[in-house]
């Protein structure tokens, strides 16, 4: 479909990668309610498209996203307002991928938070892998959005930051958790308590991003990696993604057990048989996503 705040295009030699570009230049891609709704729909569309094997999320060269829309948040006065207001509900949808908001809304906060806690794992709930191509600033909710993705590539002049402290609030879409997982406690505390930004080069060194590219080639390079992932079995790719994400929610022993069972499960697929047969026959595999 076409959207006001995001551009969606199928790219790659086989048109098997969905490129989603945040497109609200007048506010540096601040994540207003309407943009988040558009993004959710574009993601649902890509997830449902049988030809698509991976998703790339990007912004402009100046801004991946400047965070949640401060103008929308400014007049929120109370806890129940922030809980029930549009921007919060829209964010919940991004972070829950389709959970029933109406149902959540009628529940007591503590109950909802504990009961639905596992759902707060965000875009990570998409089965298809999603790669962030971050040029320019990724601040607040923008940095959190990038961190919900499976792989982050950055342009040379990208900057990451969680400036919420300067606004009298704290990261609210996973920043205190995902940043700490990504770069460790001391660096994460430093960024979140000072609001100071990290450059692309620092972010690569710290492990927040996996590669840095020139500004102009970043999106193409990210699409290339997405195309490579999309060339494999979609079923196996999603199982693989599920296993890596499970490492954050389990003890090592539970995680090893989870991985082993899914490893066993791959042996009942056509694509595992095909992949190994193709190797032995010295030919390219023909995966069927089953
Ligand atoms: C709404 C924003 C915005 C934002 C920028 N704009 N960021 N509008 N929400 N987060 C708007 C500006 O108001 C301005 O529009 C236009 O975009 C260009 O921005 P400028 O400030 O004029 O540009 P510049 O001087 O280059 O400064 C860029 C900037 C600065 C350093 C990125 O805009 C900035 O500090 N933005 C806020 C960043 C931030 O604090 N993000 C965290 C938000 S809290 P007008 O029309 O006014 O000229 C958050 C919590 C997440 O994300 C919680 C999730 C549940």
PDB file of N, CA, C and O in Angstrom, residues 131-132 150-154 160 200 203-213 225:
ATOM      1  N   UNK A 131      16.388  -5.432   9.221  1.00  0.00           N
ATOM      2  CA  UNK A 131      17.689  -4.779   9.348  1.00  0.00           C
ATOM      3  C   UNK A 131      17.475  -3.277   9.379  1.00  0.00           C
ATOM      4  O   UNK A 131      16.749  -2.735   8.537  1.00  0.00           O
ATOM      5  N   UNK A 132      18.107  -2.585  10.317  1.00  0.00           N
ATOM      6  CA  UNK A 132      18.027  -1.127  10.353  1.00  0.00           C
ATOM      7  C   UNK A 132      19.234  -0.548   9.629  1.00  0.00           C
ATOM      8  O   UNK A 132      20.361  -0.979   9.860  1.00  0.00           O
ATOM      9  N   UNK A 150      16.894  -6.563  14.019  1.00  0.00           N
ATOM     10  CA  UNK A 150      17.782  -7.701  14.272  1.00  0.00           C
ATOM     11  C   UNK A 150      19.246  -7.373  14.022  1.00  0.00           C
ATOM     12  O   UNK A 150      20.131  -7.929  14.657  1.00  0.00           O
ATOM     13  N   UNK A 151      19.495  -6.527  13.046  1.00  0.00           N
ATOM     14  CA  UNK A 151      20.869  -6.120  12.709  1.00  0.00           C
ATOM     15  C   UNK A 151      20.826  -4.611  12.512  1.00  0.00           C
ATOM     16  O   UNK A 151      19.880  -4.095  11.905  1.00  0.00           O
ATOM     17  N   UNK A 152      21.824  -3.887  13.028  1.00  0.00           N
ATOM     18  CA  UNK A 152      21.924  -2.450  12.739  1.00  0.00           C
ATOM     19  C   UNK A 152      23.198  -2.190  11.955  1.00  0.00           C
ATOM     20  O   UNK A 152      24.300  -2.548  12.399  1.00  0.00           O
ATOM     21  N   UNK A 153      23.044  -1.591  10.764  1.00  0.00           N
ATOM     22  CA  UNK A 153      24.164  -1.034  10.029  1.00  0.00           C
ATOM     23  C   UNK A 153      24.025   0.490  10.137  1.00  0.00           C
ATOM     24  O   UNK A 153      22.905   1.013  10.181  1.00  0.00           O
ATOM     25  N   UNK A 154      25.180   1.179  10.168  1.00  0.00           N
ATOM     26  CA  UNK A 154      25.119   2.637  10.320  1.00  0.00           C
ATOM     27  C   UNK A 154      25.908   3.335   9.228  1.00  0.00           C
ATOM     28  O   UNK A 154      26.914   2.809   8.739  1.00  0.00           O
ATOM     29  N   UNK A 160      23.809   7.956  17.781  1.00  0.00           N
ATOM     30  CA  UNK A 160      22.807   7.268  18.592  1.00  0.00           C
ATOM     31  C   UNK A 160      22.734   7.933  19.958  1.00  0.00           C
ATOM     32  O   UNK A 160      23.766   8.287  20.525  1.00  0.00           O
ATOM     33  N   UNK A 200      28.739   6.700  15.112  1.00  0.00           N
ATOM     34  CA  UNK A 200      28.666   5.402  14.430  1.00  0.00           C
ATOM     35  C   UNK A 200      29.897   4.564  14.751  1.00  0.00           C
ATOM     36  O   UNK A 200      29.793   3.358  15.005  1.00  0.00           O
ATOM     37  N   UNK A 203      29.729   3.319  18.213  1.00  0.00           N
ATOM     38  CA  UNK A 203      28.660   2.311  18.307  1.00  0.00           C
ATOM     39  C   UNK A 203      29.117   0.976  17.723  1.00  0.00           C
ATOM     40  O   UNK A 203      28.746  -0.088  18.223  1.00  0.00           O
ATOM     41  N   UNK A 204      29.941   1.037  16.682  1.00  0.00           N
ATOM     42  CA  UNK A 204      30.453  -0.211  16.115  1.00  0.00           C
ATOM     43  C   UNK A 204      31.417  -0.876  17.087  1.00  0.00           C
ATOM     44  O   UNK A 204      31.341  -2.077  17.344  1.00  0.00           O
ATOM     45  N   UNK A 205      32.288  -0.059  17.671  1.00  0.00           N
ATOM     46  CA  UNK A 205      33.266  -0.589  18.628  1.00  0.00           C
ATOM     47  C   UNK A 205      32.553  -1.217  19.836  1.00  0.00           C
ATOM     48  O   UNK A 205      32.965  -2.248  20.352  1.00  0.00           O
ATOM     49  N   UNK A 206      31.451  -0.590  20.244  1.00  0.00           N
ATOM     50  CA  UNK A 206      30.729  -1.076  21.419  1.00  0.00           C
ATOM     51  C   UNK A 206      29.828  -2.276  21.104  1.00  0.00           C
ATOM     52  O   UNK A 206      29.307  -2.908  22.015  1.00  0.00           O
ATOM     53  N   UNK A 207      29.611  -2.554  19.820  1.00  0.00           N
ATOM     54  CA  UNK A 207      28.773  -3.689  19.447  1.00  0.00           C
ATOM     55  C   UNK A 207      27.309  -3.355  19.228  1.00  0.00           C
ATOM     56  O   UNK A 207      26.497  -4.238  18.988  1.00  0.00           O
ATOM     57  N   UNK A 208      26.969  -2.069  19.289  1.00  0.00           N
ATOM     58  CA  UNK A 208      25.575  -1.677  19.028  1.00  0.00           C
ATOM     59  C   UNK A 208      25.237  -1.844  17.548  1.00  0.00           C
ATOM     60  O   UNK A 208      24.127  -2.232  17.198  1.00  0.00           O
ATOM     61  N   UNK A 209      26.191  -1.531  16.682  1.00  0.00           N
ATOM     62  CA  UNK A 209      25.979  -1.726  15.243  1.00  0.00           C
ATOM     63  C   UNK A 209      27.014  -2.719  14.731  1.00  0.00           C
ATOM     64  O   UNK A 209      28.112  -2.817  15.285  1.00  0.00           O
ATOM     65  N   UNK A 210      26.658  -3.463  13.679  1.00  0.00           N
ATOM     66  CA  UNK A 210      27.634  -4.454  13.214  1.00  0.00           C
ATOM     67  C   UNK A 210      28.566  -3.934  12.135  1.00  0.00           C
ATOM     68  O   UNK A 210      29.679  -4.429  12.030  1.00  0.00           O
ATOM     69  N   UNK A 211      28.138  -2.963  11.326  1.00  0.00           N
ATOM     70  CA  UNK A 211      29.049  -2.424  10.316  1.00  0.00           C
ATOM     71  C   UNK A 211      28.749  -0.952  10.071  1.00  0.00           C
ATOM     72  O   UNK A 211      27.612  -0.516  10.234  1.00  0.00           O
ATOM     73  N   UNK A 212      29.776  -0.221   9.643  1.00  0.00           N
ATOM     74  CA  UNK A 212      29.614   1.188   9.275  1.00  0.00           C
ATOM     75  C   UNK A 212      29.978   1.343   7.801  1.00  0.00           C
ATOM     76  O   UNK A 212      30.973   0.777   7.347  1.00  0.00           O
ATOM     77  N   UNK A 213      29.146   2.089   7.061  1.00  0.00           N
ATOM     78  CA  UNK A 213      29.367   2.300   5.629  1.00  0.00           C
ATOM     79  C   UNK A 213      29.314   3.801   5.307  1.00  0.00           C
ATOM     80  O   UNK A 213      28.753   4.584   6.085  1.00  0.00           O
ATOM     81  N   UNK A 225      22.844  -7.351   2.218  1.00  0.00           N
ATOM     82  CA  UNK A 225      22.818  -8.346   3.305  1.00  0.00           C
ATOM     83  C   UNK A 225      21.422  -8.951   3.438  1.00  0.00           C
ATOM     84  O   UNK A 225      21.269 -10.162   3.617  1.00  0.00           O
TER      85      UNK A 225
END
